[in-house]
Every structure is written in structure tokens, then in C-alpha cells.
Coordinates of C-alpha atoms and ligand atoms in Angstrom, one line a residue:
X299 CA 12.0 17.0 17.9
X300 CA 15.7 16.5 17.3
X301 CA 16.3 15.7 13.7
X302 CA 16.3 12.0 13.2
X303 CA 17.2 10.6 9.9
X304 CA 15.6 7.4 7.9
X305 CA 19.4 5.8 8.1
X306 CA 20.0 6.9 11.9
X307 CA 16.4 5.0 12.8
X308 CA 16.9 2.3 11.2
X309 CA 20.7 1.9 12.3
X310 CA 19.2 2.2 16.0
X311 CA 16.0 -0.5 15.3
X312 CA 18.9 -2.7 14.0
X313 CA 21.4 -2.1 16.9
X314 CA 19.2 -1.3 19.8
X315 CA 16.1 -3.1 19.2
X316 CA 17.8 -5.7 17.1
X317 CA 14.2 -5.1 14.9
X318 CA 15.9 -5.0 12.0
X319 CA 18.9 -7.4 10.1
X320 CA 21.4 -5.4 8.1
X321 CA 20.4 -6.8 4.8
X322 CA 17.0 -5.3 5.6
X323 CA 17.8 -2.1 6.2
X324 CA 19.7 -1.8 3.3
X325 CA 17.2 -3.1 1.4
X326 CA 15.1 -0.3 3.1
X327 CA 17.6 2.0 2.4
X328 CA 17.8 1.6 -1.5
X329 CA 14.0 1.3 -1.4
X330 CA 14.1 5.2 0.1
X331 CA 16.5 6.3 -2.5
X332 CA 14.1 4.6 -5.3
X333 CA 11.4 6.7 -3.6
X334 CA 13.4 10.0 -3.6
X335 CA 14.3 9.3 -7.4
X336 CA 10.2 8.8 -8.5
X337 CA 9.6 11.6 -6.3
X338 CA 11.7 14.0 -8.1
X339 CA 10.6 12.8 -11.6
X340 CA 6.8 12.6 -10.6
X341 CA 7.6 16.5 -9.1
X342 CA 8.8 17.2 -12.8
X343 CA 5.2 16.9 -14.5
X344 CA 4.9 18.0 -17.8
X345 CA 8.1 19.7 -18.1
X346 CA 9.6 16.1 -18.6
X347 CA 7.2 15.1 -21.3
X348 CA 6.4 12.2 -18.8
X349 CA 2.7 12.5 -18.5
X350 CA -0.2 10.2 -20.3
X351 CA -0.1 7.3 -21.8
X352 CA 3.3 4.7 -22.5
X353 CA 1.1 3.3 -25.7
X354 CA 1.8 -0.3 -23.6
X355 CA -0.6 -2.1 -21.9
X356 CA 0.6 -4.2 -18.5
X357 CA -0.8 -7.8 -17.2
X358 CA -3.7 -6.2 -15.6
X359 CA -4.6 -5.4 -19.4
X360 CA -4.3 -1.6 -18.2
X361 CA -2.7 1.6 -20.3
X362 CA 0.5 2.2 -19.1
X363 CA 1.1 5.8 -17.8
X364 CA 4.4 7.1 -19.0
X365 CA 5.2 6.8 -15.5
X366 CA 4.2 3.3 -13.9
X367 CA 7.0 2.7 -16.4
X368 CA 9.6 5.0 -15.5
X369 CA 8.7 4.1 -11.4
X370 CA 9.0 0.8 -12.2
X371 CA 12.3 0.6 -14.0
X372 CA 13.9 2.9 -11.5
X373 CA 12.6 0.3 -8.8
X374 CA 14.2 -2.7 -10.8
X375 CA 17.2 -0.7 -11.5
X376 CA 18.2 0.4 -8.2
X377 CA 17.4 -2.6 -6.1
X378 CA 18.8 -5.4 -8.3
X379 CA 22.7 -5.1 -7.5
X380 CA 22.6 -5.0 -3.8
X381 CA 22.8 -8.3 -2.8
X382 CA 19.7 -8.3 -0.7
X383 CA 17.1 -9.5 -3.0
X384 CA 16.3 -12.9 -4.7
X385 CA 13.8 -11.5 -7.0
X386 CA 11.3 -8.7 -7.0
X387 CA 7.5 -8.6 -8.4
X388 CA 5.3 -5.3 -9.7
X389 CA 1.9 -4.5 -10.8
X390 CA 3.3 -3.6 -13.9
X391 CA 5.2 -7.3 -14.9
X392 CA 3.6 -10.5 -15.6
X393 CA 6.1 -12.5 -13.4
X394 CA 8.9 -11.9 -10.8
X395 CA 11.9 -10.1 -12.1
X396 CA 15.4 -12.7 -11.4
X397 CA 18.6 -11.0 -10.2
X398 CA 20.9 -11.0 -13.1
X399 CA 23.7 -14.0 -12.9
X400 CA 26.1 -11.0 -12.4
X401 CA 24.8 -9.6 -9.2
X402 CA 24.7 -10.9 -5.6
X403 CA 21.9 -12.3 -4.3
X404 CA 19.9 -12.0 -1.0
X405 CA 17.2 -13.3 1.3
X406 CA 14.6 -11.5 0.7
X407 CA 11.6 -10.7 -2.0
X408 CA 10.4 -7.1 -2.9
X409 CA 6.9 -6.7 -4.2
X410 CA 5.7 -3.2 -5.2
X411 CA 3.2 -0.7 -7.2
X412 CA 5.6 1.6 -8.6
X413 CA 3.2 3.9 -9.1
X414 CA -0.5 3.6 -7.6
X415 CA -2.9 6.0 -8.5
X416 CA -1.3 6.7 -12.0
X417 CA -4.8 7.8 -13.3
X418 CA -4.4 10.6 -11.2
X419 CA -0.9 11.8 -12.4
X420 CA -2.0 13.7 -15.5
X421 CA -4.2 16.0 -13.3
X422 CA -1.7 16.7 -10.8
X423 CA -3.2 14.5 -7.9
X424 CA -1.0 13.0 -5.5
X425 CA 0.3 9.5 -6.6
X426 CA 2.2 6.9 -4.5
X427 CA 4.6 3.6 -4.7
X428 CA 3.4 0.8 -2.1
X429 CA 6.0 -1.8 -1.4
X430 CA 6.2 -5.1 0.5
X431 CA 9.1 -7.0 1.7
X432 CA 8.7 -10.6 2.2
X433 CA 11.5 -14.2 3.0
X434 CA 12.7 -15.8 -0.2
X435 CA 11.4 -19.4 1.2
X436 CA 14.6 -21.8 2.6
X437 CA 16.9 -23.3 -0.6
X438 CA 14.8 -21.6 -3.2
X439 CA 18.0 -20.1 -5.6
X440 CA 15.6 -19.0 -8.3
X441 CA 12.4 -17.7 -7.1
X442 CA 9.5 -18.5 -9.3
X443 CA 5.5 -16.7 -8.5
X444 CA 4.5 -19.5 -6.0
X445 CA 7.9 -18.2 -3.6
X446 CA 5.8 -14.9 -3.6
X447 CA 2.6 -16.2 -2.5
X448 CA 2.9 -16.0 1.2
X449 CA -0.1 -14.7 3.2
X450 CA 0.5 -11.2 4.5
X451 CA 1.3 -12.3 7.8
X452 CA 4.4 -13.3 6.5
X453 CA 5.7 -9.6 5.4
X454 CA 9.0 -8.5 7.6
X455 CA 8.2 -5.0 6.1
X456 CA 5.8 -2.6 4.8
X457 CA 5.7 1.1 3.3
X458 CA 4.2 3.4 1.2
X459 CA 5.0 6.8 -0.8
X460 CA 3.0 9.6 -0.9
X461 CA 4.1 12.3 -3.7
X462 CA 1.8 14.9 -2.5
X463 CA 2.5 18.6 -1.6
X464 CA 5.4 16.9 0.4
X465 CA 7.0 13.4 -0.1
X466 CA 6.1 11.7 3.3
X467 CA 7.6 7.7 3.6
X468 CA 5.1 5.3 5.6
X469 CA 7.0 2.3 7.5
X470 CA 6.6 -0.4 9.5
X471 CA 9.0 -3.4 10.7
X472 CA 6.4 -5.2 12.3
X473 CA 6.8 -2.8 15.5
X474 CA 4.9 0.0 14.8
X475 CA 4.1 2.3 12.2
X476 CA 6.4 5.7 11.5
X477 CA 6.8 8.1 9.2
X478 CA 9.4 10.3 7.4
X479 CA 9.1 13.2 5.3
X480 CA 11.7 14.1 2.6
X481 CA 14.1 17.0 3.0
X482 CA 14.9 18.2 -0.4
X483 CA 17.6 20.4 1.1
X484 CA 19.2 17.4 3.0
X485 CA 18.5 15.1 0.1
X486 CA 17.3 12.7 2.9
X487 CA 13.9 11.5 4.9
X488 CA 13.8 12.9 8.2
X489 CA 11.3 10.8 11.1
X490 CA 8.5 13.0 11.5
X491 CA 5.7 10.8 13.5
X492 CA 6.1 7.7 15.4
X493 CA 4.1 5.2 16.2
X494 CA 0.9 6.6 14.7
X495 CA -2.3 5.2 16.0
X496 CA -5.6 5.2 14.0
X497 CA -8.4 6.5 16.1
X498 CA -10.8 3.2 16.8
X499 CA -13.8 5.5 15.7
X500 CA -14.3 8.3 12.6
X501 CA -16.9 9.8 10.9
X502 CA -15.1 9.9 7.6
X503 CA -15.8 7.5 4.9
X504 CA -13.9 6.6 1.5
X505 CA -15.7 5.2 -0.9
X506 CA -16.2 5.2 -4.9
X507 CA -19.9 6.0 -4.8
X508 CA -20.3 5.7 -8.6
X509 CA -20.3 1.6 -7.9
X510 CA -23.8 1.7 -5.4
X511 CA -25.5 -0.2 -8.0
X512 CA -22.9 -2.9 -7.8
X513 CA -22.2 -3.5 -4.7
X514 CA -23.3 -6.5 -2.4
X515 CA -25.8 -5.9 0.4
X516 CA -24.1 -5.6 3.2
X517 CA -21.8 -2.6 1.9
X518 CA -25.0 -0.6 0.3
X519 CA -26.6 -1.2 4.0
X520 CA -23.4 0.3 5.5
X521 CA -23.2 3.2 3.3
X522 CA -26.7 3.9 3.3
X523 CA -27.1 4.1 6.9
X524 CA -24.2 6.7 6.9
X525 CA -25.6 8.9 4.1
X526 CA -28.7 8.7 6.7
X527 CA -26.6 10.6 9.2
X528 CA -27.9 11.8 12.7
X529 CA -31.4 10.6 12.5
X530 CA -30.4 7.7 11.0
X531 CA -29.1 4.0 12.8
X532 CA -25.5 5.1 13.5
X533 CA -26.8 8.5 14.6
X534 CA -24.2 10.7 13.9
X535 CA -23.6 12.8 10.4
X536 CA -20.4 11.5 8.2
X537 CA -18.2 13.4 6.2
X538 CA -16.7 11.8 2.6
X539 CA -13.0 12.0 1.1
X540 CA -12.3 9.7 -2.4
X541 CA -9.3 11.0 -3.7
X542 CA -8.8 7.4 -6.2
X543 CA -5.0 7.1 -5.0
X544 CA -5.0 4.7 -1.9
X545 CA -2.0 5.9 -0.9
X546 CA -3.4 9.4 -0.1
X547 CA -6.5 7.8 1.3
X548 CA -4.6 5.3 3.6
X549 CA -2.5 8.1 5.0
X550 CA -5.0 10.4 5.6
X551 CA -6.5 7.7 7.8
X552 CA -3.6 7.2 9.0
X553 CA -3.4 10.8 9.7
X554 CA -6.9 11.6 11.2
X555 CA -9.2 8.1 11.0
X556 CA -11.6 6.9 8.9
X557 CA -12.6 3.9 6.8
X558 CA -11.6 2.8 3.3
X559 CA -13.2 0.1 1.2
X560 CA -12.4 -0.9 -1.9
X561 CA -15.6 -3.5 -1.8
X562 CA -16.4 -6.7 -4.1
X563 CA -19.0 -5.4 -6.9
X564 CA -20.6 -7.5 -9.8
X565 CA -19.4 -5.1 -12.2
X566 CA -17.1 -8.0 -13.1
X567 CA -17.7 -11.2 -11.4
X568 CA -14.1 -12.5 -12.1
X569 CA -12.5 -10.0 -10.0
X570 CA -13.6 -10.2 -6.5
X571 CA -12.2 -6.5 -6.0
X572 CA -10.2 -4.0 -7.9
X573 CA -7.1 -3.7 -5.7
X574 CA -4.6 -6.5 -5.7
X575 CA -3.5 -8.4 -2.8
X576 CA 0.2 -8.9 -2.6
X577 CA 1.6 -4.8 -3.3
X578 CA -1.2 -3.2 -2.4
X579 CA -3.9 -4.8 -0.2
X580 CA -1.3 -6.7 2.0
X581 CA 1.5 -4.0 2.5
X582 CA -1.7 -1.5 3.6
X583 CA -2.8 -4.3 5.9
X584 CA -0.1 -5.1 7.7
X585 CA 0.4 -0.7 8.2
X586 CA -3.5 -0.4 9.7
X587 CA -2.9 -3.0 11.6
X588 CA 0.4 -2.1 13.1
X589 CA -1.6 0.9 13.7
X590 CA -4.3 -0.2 15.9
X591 CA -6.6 -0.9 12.5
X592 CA -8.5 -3.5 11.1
X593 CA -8.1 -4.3 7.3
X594 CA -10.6 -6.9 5.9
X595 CA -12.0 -8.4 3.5
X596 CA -15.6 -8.0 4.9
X597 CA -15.3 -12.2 5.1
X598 CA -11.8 -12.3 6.6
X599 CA -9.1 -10.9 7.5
X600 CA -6.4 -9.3 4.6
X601 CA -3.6 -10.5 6.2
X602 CA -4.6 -14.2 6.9
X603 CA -5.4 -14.5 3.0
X604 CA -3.4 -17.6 1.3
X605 CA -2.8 -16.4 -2.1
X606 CA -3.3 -18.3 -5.1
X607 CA -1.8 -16.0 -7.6
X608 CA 0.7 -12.8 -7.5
X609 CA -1.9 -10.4 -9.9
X610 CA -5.0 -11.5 -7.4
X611 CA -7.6 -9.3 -6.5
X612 CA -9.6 -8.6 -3.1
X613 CA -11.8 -6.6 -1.6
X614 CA -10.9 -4.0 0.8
X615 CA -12.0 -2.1 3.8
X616 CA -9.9 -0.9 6.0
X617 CA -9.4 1.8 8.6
X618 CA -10.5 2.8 12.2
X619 CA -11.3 -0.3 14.0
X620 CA -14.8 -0.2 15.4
X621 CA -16.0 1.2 11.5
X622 CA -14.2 -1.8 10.6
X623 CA -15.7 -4.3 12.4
X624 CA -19.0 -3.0 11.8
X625 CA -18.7 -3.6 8.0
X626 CA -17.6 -7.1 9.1
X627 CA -20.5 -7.8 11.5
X628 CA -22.5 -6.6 8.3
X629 CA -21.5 -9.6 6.2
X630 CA -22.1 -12.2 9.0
X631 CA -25.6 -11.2 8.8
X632 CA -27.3 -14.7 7.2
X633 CA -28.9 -14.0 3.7
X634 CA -26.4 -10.7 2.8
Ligands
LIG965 P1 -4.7 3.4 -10.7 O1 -3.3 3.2 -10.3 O2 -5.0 2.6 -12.0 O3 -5.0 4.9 -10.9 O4 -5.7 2.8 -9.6 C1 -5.6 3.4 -8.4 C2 -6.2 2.4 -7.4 O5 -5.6 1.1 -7.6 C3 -6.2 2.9 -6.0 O6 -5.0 3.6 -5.7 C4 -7.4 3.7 -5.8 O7 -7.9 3.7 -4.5 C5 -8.4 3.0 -6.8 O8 -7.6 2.3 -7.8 C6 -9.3 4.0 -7.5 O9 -10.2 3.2 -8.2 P2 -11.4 4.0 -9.0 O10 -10.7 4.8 -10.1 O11 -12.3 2.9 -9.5 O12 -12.0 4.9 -8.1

């Protein structure tokens, strides 16, 4: 395949397919230079005396990894001046971040988790950054939370990061889902797969067994009745994959199939999941989707989900289509 560059794609989606506005791929653009800047430091490891714990806690009332803070400042850093943005919001802040008086300001909002998966970091698993891109809403000049909380349909963008054994970029415009993989020689990401499509079927599930005990009916059914294998209801044998970063999950289903779920548990009945909704459940959604997935709640669909705060929680299950809509046929059942 000839060699086709992150800018040169995006230049043709914005010229050709008039997919993208040049703000936006801009935006884009310093979003993939943010990425190529964690990458490098994350690749680093213990040589930078950047691993364990920042000794700060963030609104999630979570330990800081050395890292989610470094990811996040480079993030703020790099995509404050551009004149693209009118505010930004992490996992790792309590509220949006304002463009400074002294910089430009632009139409859109950037949500992100700098780093996701930052439990794995210190033992050398692949970690990730998940970002969303969404419309600063008409005449709003200083964007407070409730400009954020748009339902995921709204998103003009989606991608991930995966700092695994090579740095691969996840995107979608709302046209399909491609992906590019850095070139440490070229200093650039080169497109490497377009258009992926999720296969509707997979024997592959990903799950954090350790919660069984918590989890509602309908998922233990599900679960069960894969464990049970051949002989059992869906009669065929299933393999399992949890590697605790989504973003390595996601693109392995991406990648090959399979089913994610991230489900409700009564561990803690004020979170109705452990992922959050607005950088990581709705940027994942809108990529499975635009993939030929399905990403749900198990009671409705991610993407339609009106959000009522920016740190919200959900459940998750996501993946190949027909796994997907089983889980969801699952919950309809009255009494589960
Ligand atoms: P961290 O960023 O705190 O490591 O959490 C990662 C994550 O949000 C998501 O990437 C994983 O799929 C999930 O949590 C792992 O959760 P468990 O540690 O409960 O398996």
C-alpha cells in the first residue's frame, strides 16, 4: 500500500470528501503530535523515573500515576494555543480546562483520558489516551461542564492510542473507522487499515471475572452460558482476553472481534459502572459503531445516553454485533 500519511488523509477527507473542516483537522493534527509526545515518554519507563504513584489523587478520588499527570499536561499544553478549541475536559480534572485570555479560541471541545489503563503502566502493559471531539454549543464564549454534556451522537470525532509493542492511532470522522501506526523513523503516523469492520459474530469474550458475584442477572446468565461452551446453549467453546486497558481490548476487537463489557455490579451502588461516559464509553461507542458494532448499555444504547454530569459512569458492552445484541435481548428478559 503506498505510504499514506495521518496529514495527507486528512488533507484528502477535507478536500475530497469535504469530511473534514480545517479547524478539525488541525485539531486532529495536534491531537497526533500529543500522542507521539506520550508515546515516547510512556516508551521511556523506568529510565525516566516516571513510573508509580504522583502522591495526588484526581476527581475520581483515584492515585495518580506519575503519568496520567505527565499525559495530561502534555494534552493541555499542546492543544491550548491553536485556536481550535474553546475548552477541553480530562479524567484527571474536576472541571473543563478554559483557553487562556491570551490564546485564540475555536469551535470545538476536546474531552480525553490521557492515560487509560495507568494501573497497568508500572508492569509494562500497554496503556492508551482515548479522546473525543465534540461542538462548543452556538454563542457559548466560556464553556462551562453543561456545554460538554452532549449525548455521544453529537461527537464530530473519535480516537484512541494504543502504546503497545507499536503505537497504532484509532480514528473515525463519522465515516468510517482507520487506523495509523507511528513511524518512529519518519516521526509521523502512516494509515495502515481502513475501514475496519468488526466481524458480527466472535467467540472471544472480555470480561473482569473477579466481579461474578456482583453482577446483575442477565450478565452472569450470559457469561455462564459461554463458560458452558459446546454442550452448552450457545453451543460453541469461547476463548477469554482481559488485559484491564480498554484501549488494548477495544482494538483487539477491533482487530479480530469479540465482546467487551464493562457491566453494572453492586459492588457500589452509586456507580452504575466503572468506566466513564464522555472520554471513554462515548469516543469507544461511536468507533464500534462506525465499525459495524454495537456498544450498549445492556438498557440502551451508549451513544443515545443524555448526560447529566462530565465524571458519569456507565456500563459497557460492546463489540461484535450479534454478541451484542444477545447481552441486550438478555436484559429485556422481565424479572432480570
Ligand atoms: P485505570 O486507568 O485506572 O487503570 O483503569 C482502566 C480502566 O478504566 C479500563 O481501561 C479497563 O478496561 C478497566 O478500567 C479495568 O478495570 P479493572 O481493573 O477493574 O479490571
Amino acid at each position: 500500500m503506498k505510504r499514506i500519511t495521518l496529514t495527507r488523509f486528512l488533507i484528502d477527507e477535507q478536500y475530497n470528501r469535504k469530511a473534514v473542516p480545517a479547524d478539525l483537522r488541525l485539531l486532529i493534527e495536534v491531537v497526533s503530535r500529543s500522542i507521539k509526545a506520550i508515546s515516547t515518554t510512556v516508551g521511556k519507563g523506568a529510565l525516566a523515573g516516571i513510573l508509580g504513584d504522583a502522591g495526588s489523587g484526581n476527581i475520581q478520588g483515584e492515585a495518580q500515576k506519575k503519568l496520567d499527570v505527565i499525559a495530561n499536561e502534555i494534552l493541555l499544553e499542546a492543544n491550548e494555543w491553536g485556536g481550535h478549541l474553546a475548552a477541553m475536559a480530562s479524567e484527571e480534572m474536576e472541571g473543563p480546562h478554559a483557553i487562556p485570555h491570551r490564546f485564540p479560541k475555536g469551535e470545538y471541545l476536546l474531552l480525553f483520558d490521557p492515560l487509560d489503563g495507568s494501573s497497568n503502566i508500572d508492569v509494562n502493559t500497554s496503556v492508551g489516551t482515548i479522546f473525543s471531539v465534540l461542538r462548543c454549543p452556538e454563542g457559548v464564549t466560556t464553556p462551562t461542564e453543561s456545554a460538554f454534556l452532549q449525548p455521544g451522537t453529537a461527537q464530530v470525532c473519535a480516537g484512541f492510542a494504543v502504546y503497545g509493542p507499536s503505537t497504532v492511532l484509532v480514528l473515525t470522522l463519522g465515516a468510517g473507522v482507520h487506523t495509523f501506526t507511528l513511524d518512529r523513523e519518519l516521526g509521523g503516523f502512516v494509515l495502515t487499515q481502513q475501514h475496519v469492520q468488526i466481524p458480527a459474530d466472535t467467540q472471544e469474550f472480555a470480561i473482569n471475572m473477579s466481579n461474578m458475584r456482583h453482577w446483575e442477572p442477565p450478565m452472569k446468565r450470559y457469561v455462564e452460558e459461554m463458560l458452558a461452551g459446546k454442550t452448552g446453549p450457545l453451543g460453541r467453546d469461547y476463548n477469554m482476553r482481559w488485559i484491564a486497558s480498554m484501549v488494548a481490548d477495544v482494538f483487539r476487537i477491533l482487530t479480530r472481534g469479540g465482546i467487551f463489557m464493562y457491566p453494572r455490579d453492586n459492588k457500589d451502588p452509586s456507580k452504575p459502572g466503572r468506566l466513564r461516559l464522555m472520554y471513554e464509553a462515548n469516543p469507544m461507542a461511536m468507533i464500534i459503531e462506525q465499525a459495524g458494532g454495537a456498544a450498549s448499555t445492556g438498557r440502551e444504547r451508549i451513544l443515545d445516553i443524555e448526560p447529566s454530569a462530565l465524571h458519569q459512569r456507565v456500563a459497557v458492552i460492546l463489540g461484535s454485533k450479534n454478541e451484542v445484541e444477545r447481552v441486550v435481548s438478555y436484559h429485556r428478559v422481565v424479572g432480570e
